[in-house]
Structure formats: C-alpha cells, structure tokens
PDB file of C-alpha atoms in Angstrom:
ATOM      1  CA  MET A   1     -34.174 -34.122   9.182  1.00 63.00           C
ATOM      2  CA  ARG A   2     -33.388 -33.456   5.523  1.00 83.00           C
ATOM      3  CA  ILE A   3     -35.794 -31.019   3.898  1.00 93.00           C
ATOM      4  CA  PRO A   4     -37.509 -32.725   0.919  1.00 95.00           C
ATOM      5  CA  ARG A   5     -36.923 -31.271  -2.550  1.00 97.00           C
ATOM      6  CA  ILE A   6     -39.973 -31.197  -4.809  1.00 97.00           C
ATOM      7  CA  TYR A   7     -40.160 -30.290  -8.502  1.00 97.00           C
ATOM      8  CA  HIS A   8     -42.900 -27.894  -9.635  1.00 97.00           C
ATOM      9  CA  PRO A   9     -43.724 -28.067 -13.377  1.00 95.00           C
ATOM     10  CA  THR A  10     -44.590 -24.388 -13.849  1.00 95.00           C
ATOM     11  CA  SER A  11     -42.699 -21.217 -13.011  1.00 96.00           C
ATOM     12  CA  LEU A  12     -42.746 -20.153  -9.370  1.00 96.00           C
ATOM     13  CA  ASN A  13     -41.249 -16.735 -10.085  1.00 91.00           C
ATOM     14  CA  SER A  14     -43.089 -13.940  -8.218  1.00 87.00           C
ATOM     15  CA  LEU A  15     -45.582 -16.355  -6.608  1.00 92.00           C
ATOM     16  CA  THR A  16     -46.236 -16.205  -2.879  1.00 96.00           C
ATOM     17  CA  SER A  17     -48.147 -19.498  -2.728  1.00 96.00           C
ATOM     18  CA  CYS A  18     -48.979 -22.463  -4.938  1.00 96.00           C
ATOM     19  CA  THR A  19     -50.611 -25.873  -5.066  1.00 97.00           C
ATOM     20  CA  LEU A  20     -48.194 -28.737  -5.674  1.00 97.00           C
ATOM     21  CA  SER A  21     -48.538 -30.884  -8.781  1.00 96.00           C
ATOM     22  CA  GLU A  22     -50.365 -34.207  -8.491  1.00 95.00           C
ATOM     23  CA  ASP A  23     -47.058 -36.116  -8.289  1.00 94.00           C
ATOM     24  CA  GLY A  24     -45.622 -33.670  -5.771  1.00 96.00           C
ATOM     25  CA  ALA A  25     -48.734 -33.709  -3.599  1.00 96.00           C
ATOM     26  CA  ASN A  26     -48.845 -37.499  -3.623  1.00 95.00           C
ATOM     27  CA  HIS A  27     -45.221 -37.731  -2.494  1.00 94.00           C
ATOM     28  CA  VAL A  28     -45.548 -35.044   0.185  1.00 96.00           C
ATOM     29  CA  GLY A  29     -48.978 -36.000   1.498  1.00 94.00           C
ATOM     30  CA  ARG A  30     -49.178 -39.774   1.107  1.00 92.00           C
ATOM     31  CA  VAL A  31     -45.576 -40.978   1.058  1.00 94.00           C
ATOM     32  CA  LEU A  32     -43.876 -38.550   3.452  1.00 94.00           C
ATOM     33  CA  ARG A  33     -47.086 -37.776   5.396  1.00 95.00           C
ATOM     34  CA  MET A  34     -46.021 -34.168   5.911  1.00 95.00           C
ATOM     35  CA  GLN A  35     -48.257 -31.738   7.775  1.00 96.00           C
ATOM     36  CA  PRO A  36     -48.995 -27.988   7.775  1.00 97.00           C
ATOM     37  CA  GLY A  37     -45.963 -26.066   8.981  1.00 96.00           C
ATOM     38  CA  ASP A  38     -43.426 -28.561   7.591  1.00 97.00           C
ATOM     39  CA  GLN A  39     -40.687 -27.149   5.351  1.00 97.00           C
ATOM     40  CA  LEU A  40     -40.047 -27.925   1.667  1.00 96.00           C
ATOM     41  CA  GLU A  41     -37.563 -26.861  -0.980  1.00 97.00           C
ATOM     42  CA  LEU A  42     -39.133 -26.370  -4.419  1.00 98.00           C
ATOM     43  CA  PHE A  43     -37.468 -25.979  -7.822  1.00 97.00           C
ATOM     44  CA  ASP A  44     -39.052 -25.260 -11.196  1.00 96.00           C
ATOM     45  CA  GLY A  45     -36.232 -25.958 -13.669  1.00 94.00           C
ATOM     46  CA  SER A  46     -35.084 -22.317 -13.775  1.00 94.00           C
ATOM     47  CA  ASN A  47     -31.979 -22.922 -11.618  1.00 94.00           C
ATOM     48  CA  HIS A  48     -33.730 -21.231  -8.693  1.00 96.00           C
ATOM     49  CA  ILE A  49     -34.735 -22.818  -5.412  1.00 97.00           C
ATOM     50  CA  TYR A  50     -37.718 -21.774  -3.325  1.00 97.00           C
ATOM     51  CA  GLN A  51     -38.001 -22.319   0.400  1.00 97.00           C
ATOM     52  CA  ALA A  52     -41.616 -23.095   1.261  1.00 97.00           C
ATOM     53  CA  ALA A  53     -43.865 -24.165   4.109  1.00 98.00           C
ATOM     54  CA  ILE A  54     -46.979 -26.312   3.889  1.00 97.00           C
ATOM     55  CA  ASN A  55     -50.180 -24.457   4.809  1.00 97.00           C
ATOM     56  CA  ALA A  56     -52.819 -27.085   3.937  1.00 96.00           C
ATOM     57  CA  VAL A  57     -52.965 -30.816   3.205  1.00 96.00           C
ATOM     58  CA  THR A  58     -55.984 -32.703   1.856  1.00 94.00           C
ATOM     59  CA  LYS A  59     -56.390 -36.153   0.310  1.00 89.00           C
ATOM     60  CA  LYS A  60     -55.878 -34.732  -3.171  1.00 90.00           C
ATOM     61  CA  SER A  61     -53.819 -31.552  -2.789  1.00 95.00           C
ATOM     62  CA  VAL A  62     -51.047 -29.808  -0.880  1.00 97.00           C
ATOM     63  CA  ASP A  63     -50.877 -25.996  -0.669  1.00 97.00           C
ATOM     64  CA  VAL A  64     -47.654 -24.221   0.272  1.00 98.00           C
ATOM     65  CA  ASP A  65     -46.478 -20.690   1.058  1.00 97.00           C
ATOM     66  CA  ILE A  66     -43.281 -19.620  -0.710  1.00 97.00           C
ATOM     67  CA  LEU A  67     -40.935 -17.991   1.785  1.00 97.00           C
ATOM     68  CA  SER A  68     -37.892 -17.106  -0.342  1.00 96.00           C
ATOM     69  CA  ARG A  69     -36.338 -17.406  -3.817  1.00 96.00           C
ATOM     70  CA  GLN A  70     -32.643 -17.882  -4.590  1.00 96.00           C
ATOM     71  CA  LEU A  71     -30.578 -18.496  -7.736  1.00 96.00           C
ATOM     72  CA  ASP A  72     -28.693 -21.780  -7.325  1.00 95.00           C
ATOM     73  CA  ASP A  73     -27.030 -22.774 -10.618  1.00 94.00           C
ATOM     74  CA  ARG A  74     -25.346 -26.150 -10.117  1.00 92.00           C
ATOM     75  CA  GLU A  75     -25.058 -27.087 -13.798  1.00 94.00           C
ATOM     76  CA  SER A  76     -21.762 -28.134 -15.367  1.00 91.00           C
ATOM     77  CA  PRO A  77     -20.344 -25.717 -17.956  1.00 90.00           C
ATOM     78  CA  LEU A  78     -20.045 -28.703 -20.330  1.00 90.00           C
ATOM     79  CA  ALA A  79     -23.344 -29.496 -22.068  1.00 93.00           C
ATOM     80  CA  ILE A  80     -23.770 -33.244 -22.599  1.00 94.00           C
ATOM     81  CA  HIS A  81     -26.346 -34.816 -24.916  1.00 96.00           C
ATOM     82  CA  LEU A  82     -26.637 -38.593 -24.532  1.00 96.00           C
ATOM     83  CA  GLY A  83     -27.938 -40.744 -27.362  1.00 95.00           C
ATOM     84  CA  GLN A  84     -28.784 -44.092 -25.750  1.00 93.00           C
ATOM     85  CA  VAL A  85     -30.138 -47.095 -27.644  1.00 92.00           C
ATOM     86  CA  ILE A  86     -33.042 -48.281 -25.493  1.00 91.00           C
ATOM     87  CA  SER A  87     -32.555 -51.414 -23.420  1.00 86.00           C
ATOM     88  CA  ARG A  88     -34.890 -53.885 -21.775  1.00 82.00           C
ATOM     89  CA  GLY A  89     -36.657 -53.640 -18.420  1.00 76.00           C
ATOM     90  CA  GLU A  90     -35.180 -51.480 -15.711  1.00 88.00           C
ATOM     91  CA  ARG A  91     -31.819 -51.023 -17.434  1.00 90.00           C
ATOM     92  CA  MET A  92     -32.980 -47.975 -19.363  1.00 91.00           C
ATOM     93  CA  GLU A  93     -34.477 -46.447 -16.222  1.00 94.00           C
ATOM     94  CA  PHE A  94     -31.183 -46.990 -14.399  1.00 95.00           C
ATOM     95  CA  THR A  95     -29.266 -45.396 -17.290  1.00 95.00           C
ATOM     96  CA  ILE A  96     -31.478 -42.307 -17.224  1.00 96.00           C
ATOM     97  CA  GLN A  97     -31.237 -41.966 -13.445  1.00 97.00           C
ATOM     98  CA  LYS A  98     -27.447 -42.180 -13.360  1.00 97.00           C
ATOM     99  CA  SER A  99     -27.011 -39.991 -16.446  1.00 96.00           C
ATOM    100  CA  VAL A 100     -29.013 -37.226 -14.775  1.00 97.00           C
ATOM    101  CA  GLU A 101     -27.023 -37.604 -11.569  1.00 96.00           C
ATOM    102  CA  LEU A 102     -23.786 -37.302 -13.584  1.00 95.00           C
ATOM    103  CA  GLY A 103     -24.866 -34.069 -15.272  1.00 95.00           C
ATOM    104  CA  VAL A 104     -26.280 -35.033 -18.683  1.00 97.00           C
ATOM    105  CA  ASN A 105     -28.498 -32.239 -20.054  1.00 96.00           C
ATOM    106  CA  VAL A 106     -30.429 -34.015 -22.826  1.00 97.00           C
ATOM    107  CA  ILE A 107     -31.199 -37.710 -23.370  1.00 97.00           C
ATOM    108  CA  THR A 108     -32.454 -39.086 -26.678  1.00 97.00           C
ATOM    109  CA  PRO A 109     -33.680 -42.711 -26.700  1.00 95.00           C
ATOM    110  CA  LEU A 110     -32.541 -44.406 -29.909  1.00 93.00           C
ATOM    111  CA  TRP A 111     -33.628 -47.385 -31.977  1.00 88.00           C
ATOM    112  CA  SER A 112     -30.985 -49.520 -33.720  1.00 86.00           C
ATOM    113  CA  GLU A 113     -30.872 -52.818 -35.608  1.00 79.00           C
ATOM    114  CA  ARG A 114     -29.978 -54.830 -32.505  1.00 74.00           C
ATOM    115  CA  CYS A 115     -32.333 -53.007 -30.164  1.00 79.00           C
ATOM    116  CA  GLY A 116     -34.264 -55.658 -28.224  1.00 71.00           C
ATOM    117  CA  VAL A 117     -37.213 -53.420 -27.278  1.00 77.00           C
ATOM    118  CA  LYS A 118     -40.292 -53.413 -29.521  1.00 78.00           C
ATOM    119  CA  LEU A 119     -43.053 -50.980 -28.552  1.00 77.00           C
ATOM    120  CA  ASP A 120     -45.878 -49.375 -30.501  1.00 80.00           C
ATOM    121  CA  ALA A 121     -46.211 -45.575 -30.637  1.00 82.00           C
ATOM    122  CA  GLU A 122     -48.673 -45.351 -27.729  1.00 89.00           C
ATOM    123  CA  ARG A 123     -46.581 -47.461 -25.381  1.00 87.00           C
ATOM    124  CA  MET A 124     -43.431 -45.611 -26.385  1.00 88.00           C
ATOM    125  CA  ASP A 125     -45.082 -42.269 -25.563  1.00 91.00           C
ATOM    126  CA  LYS A 126     -45.918 -43.631 -22.115  1.00 93.00           C
ATOM    127  CA  LYS A 127     -42.323 -44.783 -21.717  1.00 92.00           C
ATOM    128  CA  ILE A 128     -41.041 -41.306 -22.569  1.00 94.00           C
ATOM    129  CA  GLN A 129     -43.334 -39.797 -19.930  1.00 95.00           C
ATOM    130  CA  GLN A 130     -42.156 -42.382 -17.397  1.00 95.00           C
ATOM    131  CA  TRP A 131     -38.495 -41.695 -18.184  1.00 95.00           C
ATOM    132  CA  GLN A 132     -39.080 -37.947 -17.795  1.00 96.00           C
ATOM    133  CA  LYS A 133     -40.507 -38.587 -14.323  1.00 96.00           C
ATOM    134  CA  ILE A 134     -37.407 -40.633 -13.496  1.00 96.00           C
ATOM    135  CA  ALA A 135     -35.239 -37.702 -14.583  1.00 97.00           C
ATOM    136  CA  ILE A 136     -37.245 -35.371 -12.328  1.00 97.00           C
ATOM    137  CA  ALA A 137     -36.919 -37.746  -9.372  1.00 96.00           C
ATOM    138  CA  ALA A 138     -33.160 -37.976  -9.963  1.00 97.00           C
ATOM    139  CA  CYS A 139     -32.928 -34.161  -9.861  1.00 97.00           C
ATOM    140  CA  GLU A 140     -34.895 -34.100  -6.613  1.00 96.00           C
ATOM    141  CA  GLN A 141     -32.455 -36.571  -5.076  1.00 94.00           C
ATOM    142  CA  CYS A 142     -29.123 -35.313  -6.415  1.00 95.00           C
ATOM    143  CA  GLY A 143     -29.722 -31.565  -6.014  1.00 95.00           C
ATOM    144  CA  ARG A 144     -29.894 -30.434  -9.643  1.00 96.00           C
ATOM    145  CA  ASN A 145     -32.215 -27.485 -10.230  1.00 96.00           C
ATOM    146  CA  SER A 146     -32.499 -27.839 -14.011  1.00 95.00           C
ATOM    147  CA  VAL A 147     -34.364 -30.880 -15.345  1.00 96.00           C
ATOM    148  CA  PRO A 148     -32.835 -32.665 -18.371  1.00 96.00           C
ATOM    149  CA  GLU A 149     -35.056 -33.198 -21.397  1.00 95.00           C
ATOM    150  CA  ILE A 150     -36.014 -36.716 -22.500  1.00 96.00           C
ATOM    151  CA  ARG A 151     -36.554 -36.392 -26.242  1.00 96.00           C
ATOM    152  CA  PRO A 152     -38.837 -38.574 -28.402  1.00 94.00           C
ATOM    153  CA  LEU A 153     -37.472 -41.831 -29.796  1.00 93.00           C
ATOM    154  CA  MET A 154     -35.268 -41.458 -32.878  1.00 93.00           C
ATOM    155  CA  LYS A 155     -33.589 -43.796 -35.340  1.00 92.00           C
ATOM    156  CA  LEU A 156     -29.865 -44.087 -34.727  1.00 91.00           C
ATOM    157  CA  GLN A 157     -28.909 -42.781 -38.170  1.00 90.00           C
ATOM    158  CA  ASP A 158     -31.166 -39.738 -37.819  1.00 92.00           C
ATOM    159  CA  TRP A 159     -29.647 -38.834 -34.455  1.00 92.00           C
ATOM    160  CA  CYS A 160     -26.104 -39.224 -35.809  1.00 89.00           C
ATOM    161  CA  ALA A 161     -26.963 -36.960 -38.757  1.00 89.00           C
ATOM    162  CA  GLU A 162     -28.089 -34.090 -36.512  1.00 90.00           C
ATOM    163  CA  ASN A 163     -25.600 -31.235 -36.467  1.00 87.00           C
ATOM    164  CA  ASP A 164     -25.693 -28.829 -33.539  1.00 87.00           C
ATOM    165  CA  GLY A 165     -21.978 -28.025 -33.390  1.00 87.00           C
ATOM    166  CA  ALA A 166     -21.290 -30.389 -30.486  1.00 89.00           C
ATOM    167  CA  LEU A 167     -18.373 -32.837 -30.515  1.00 87.00           C
ATOM    168  CA  LYS A 168     -19.772 -36.275 -31.418  1.00 87.00           C
ATOM    169  CA  LEU A 169     -18.352 -39.267 -29.551  1.00 86.00           C
ATOM    170  CA  ASN A 170     -19.195 -42.953 -29.882  1.00 82.00           C
ATOM    171  CA  LEU A 171     -18.286 -44.894 -26.737  1.00 76.00           C
ATOM    172  CA  HIS A 172     -16.968 -48.077 -28.330  1.00 72.00           C
ATOM    173  CA  PRO A 173     -14.864 -50.827 -26.629  1.00 71.00           C
ATOM    174  CA  ARG A 174     -12.603 -51.247 -29.688  1.00 69.00           C
ATOM    175  CA  ALA A 175     -12.214 -47.599 -30.610  1.00 70.00           C
ATOM    176  CA  GLN A 176      -8.940 -46.288 -32.031  1.00 71.00           C
ATOM    177  CA  TYR A 177      -8.885 -43.144 -29.877  1.00 71.00           C
ATOM    178  CA  THR A 178      -8.702 -42.647 -26.120  1.00 71.00           C
ATOM    179  CA  ILE A 179     -10.186 -39.885 -24.001  1.00 67.00           C
ATOM    180  CA  ARG A 180      -6.762 -38.244 -23.763  1.00 71.00           C
ATOM    181  CA  GLN A 181      -6.593 -37.869 -27.549  1.00 72.00           C
ATOM    182  CA  LEU A 182      -9.810 -35.911 -27.848  1.00 72.00           C
ATOM    183  CA  PRO A 183      -9.732 -32.343 -29.206  1.00 70.00           C
ATOM    184  CA  ASN A 184     -10.767 -29.389 -27.084  1.00 74.00           C
ATOM    185  CA  MET A 185     -14.443 -29.403 -26.189  1.00 78.00           C
ATOM    186  CA  PRO A 186     -16.490 -26.911 -28.233  1.00 83.00           C
ATOM    187  CA  LYS A 187     -18.774 -24.441 -26.498  1.00 86.00           C
ATOM    188  CA  GLU A 188     -21.766 -26.351 -27.921  1.00 88.00           C
ATOM    189  CA  GLY A 189     -20.793 -29.336 -25.752  1.00 90.00           C
ATOM    190  CA  VAL A 190     -20.609 -33.067 -26.400  1.00 90.00           C
ATOM    191  CA  ARG A 191     -22.925 -35.678 -27.904  1.00 92.00           C
ATOM    192  CA  LEU A 192     -22.292 -39.189 -26.554  1.00 91.00           C
ATOM    193  CA  LEU A 193     -23.529 -42.271 -28.403  1.00 91.00           C
ATOM    194  CA  ILE A 194     -24.027 -45.545 -26.511  1.00 87.00           C
ATOM    195  CA  GLY A 195     -25.223 -48.606 -28.404  1.00 81.00           C
ATOM    196  CA  SER A 196     -27.550 -51.421 -27.492  1.00 79.00           C
ATOM    197  CA  GLU A 197     -26.771 -54.379 -25.245  1.00 76.00           C
ATOM    198  CA  GLY A 198     -25.808 -56.316 -28.387  1.00 76.00           C
ATOM    199  CA  GLY A 199     -23.691 -53.463 -29.702  1.00 77.00           C
ATOM    200  CA  LEU A 200     -24.007 -51.709 -33.038  1.00 79.00           C
ATOM    201  CA  SER A 201     -24.235 -53.725 -36.237  1.00 78.00           C
ATOM    202  CA  PRO A 202     -21.240 -53.546 -38.619  1.00 75.00           C
ATOM    203  CA  GLU A 203     -23.221 -51.236 -40.905  1.00 81.00           C
ATOM    204  CA  GLU A 204     -24.157 -48.950 -38.003  1.00 80.00           C
ATOM    205  CA  SER A 205     -20.555 -48.891 -36.797  1.00 76.00           C
ATOM    206  CA  ARG A 206     -19.363 -47.778 -40.231  1.00 75.00           C
ATOM    207  CA  MET A 207     -22.116 -45.200 -40.415  1.00 79.00           C
ATOM    208  CA  SER A 208     -21.286 -43.778 -36.993  1.00 76.00           C
ATOM    209  CA  GLU A 209     -17.581 -43.602 -37.848  1.00 70.00           C
ATOM    210  CA  ALA A 210     -18.439 -41.131 -40.584  1.00 62.00           C
ATOM    211  CA  GLU A 211     -20.277 -38.931 -38.093  1.00 62.00           C
ATOM    212  CA  VAL A 212     -18.483 -39.274 -34.761  1.00 59.00           C
ATOM    213  CA  ILE A 213     -15.123 -39.805 -33.095  1.00 55.00           C
ATOM    214  CA  SER A 214     -14.933 -43.161 -31.285  1.00 54.00           C
ATOM    215  CA  PRO A 215     -12.949 -43.021 -28.020  1.00 56.00           C
ATOM    216  CA  SER A 216     -12.407 -46.169 -25.998  1.00 51.00           C
ATOM    217  CA  HIS A 217     -13.755 -46.336 -22.456  1.00 49.00           C
TER     218      HIS A 217
END
C-alpha cells in the first residue's frame, strides 16, 4: 500500500511529534480512515520529507510521531513563473493542478480585457485560498516537496511590467519565434504568459510584445 503524503503548513524541523492541520487530519482520519500505527510521509515546503506514524486519532484531530527527517530536493533548476489569465469553472483549477505537476514555482492569476470571470474582492480571496489548496494537493500527489505560491490577482499590464530578471515569454499561437530560437535561460528563470480563453485583445498583444518574447507553441 502506498504511504500517503500529507502537507504540514508549519516547519517540522526538530519536532518529534505534531498534530496535523485541519485539512490533513480530515483527509487522514475521515477520508483514508487511518488508525494509530499507520505510516505517513509529511512535508512542510522546506524540501525535506518526514517519515511519521500515527499515535492518536479523534473526530477532530490526528497526532503523529515523527520518526525521521531527510532532505529530498526534487525541484527543477529552472524557475518558472506562470502568469495565467483566469478562466471559468474548473478550467483554472485544472491549469493550476497540471502546472504544479509540471514544475511551475509561482502562479499569478491575471485579469485581462477578455477575461470572462467577474468576482468581487471577497470571492476572489476565497478563490485564491482554494487554488492554493489545489496546489498543495497536487504536490501531495506528484511528489514535490516545495509548494508553489499562488499570488493575488493582478492586472495583465501590471504583471507584464514587473521586472525580476527572468526571461519573459508569451505563449501565442501566431508568434514569430519558436522555442528553438529562444536565448539561453537566465539564472532568474522564466516568466510564461498565457492569455484568456478568448485570447488577448489587440491592444494587450501590442503591449505584451513590448515586454516579452512571443514563441509559438
């Protein structure tokens, strides 16, 4: 039987025992119905893994003993920051899940002219929290030990104007460059821009051309 991987939101360094988070306890206790003595693998985002054993299970909590700690850095040497214009329904959730599985380090939800999602600030904050949980679940499933950050919503032009030294790429179906024509990747990594389901407006396309290189798929 595969040992479940569970994310712990605070550092486990030097601890010999801990109580799982509410989400972790719910998954272990109610979904998997695990019992005292069962084995778990914990990770806390520090690129370490912790072998643990359950010592107590109640309706609201799960306590575990930490048996060992090991560095397990599985991250790609290429840092990838994805700027994704938000899409409707489950499409954005699917994008976040697969992006995490493919190694993206940071995801920034973007708003553009043709973005079909309209949410007030409170609902958007809840969406960000939900998307962060999806990123955590994707790490639990795919084996990553560092959890990507889901940043707050930004306007497309503000995201494009950010300058962190990374190579900026706009994934556009009618781009003039191909992947093979790209320059060497800088140590700061890559920023990928993906537009909305309706694509970028002509004005946004011109704006992004001034900020990014546009390789075709």
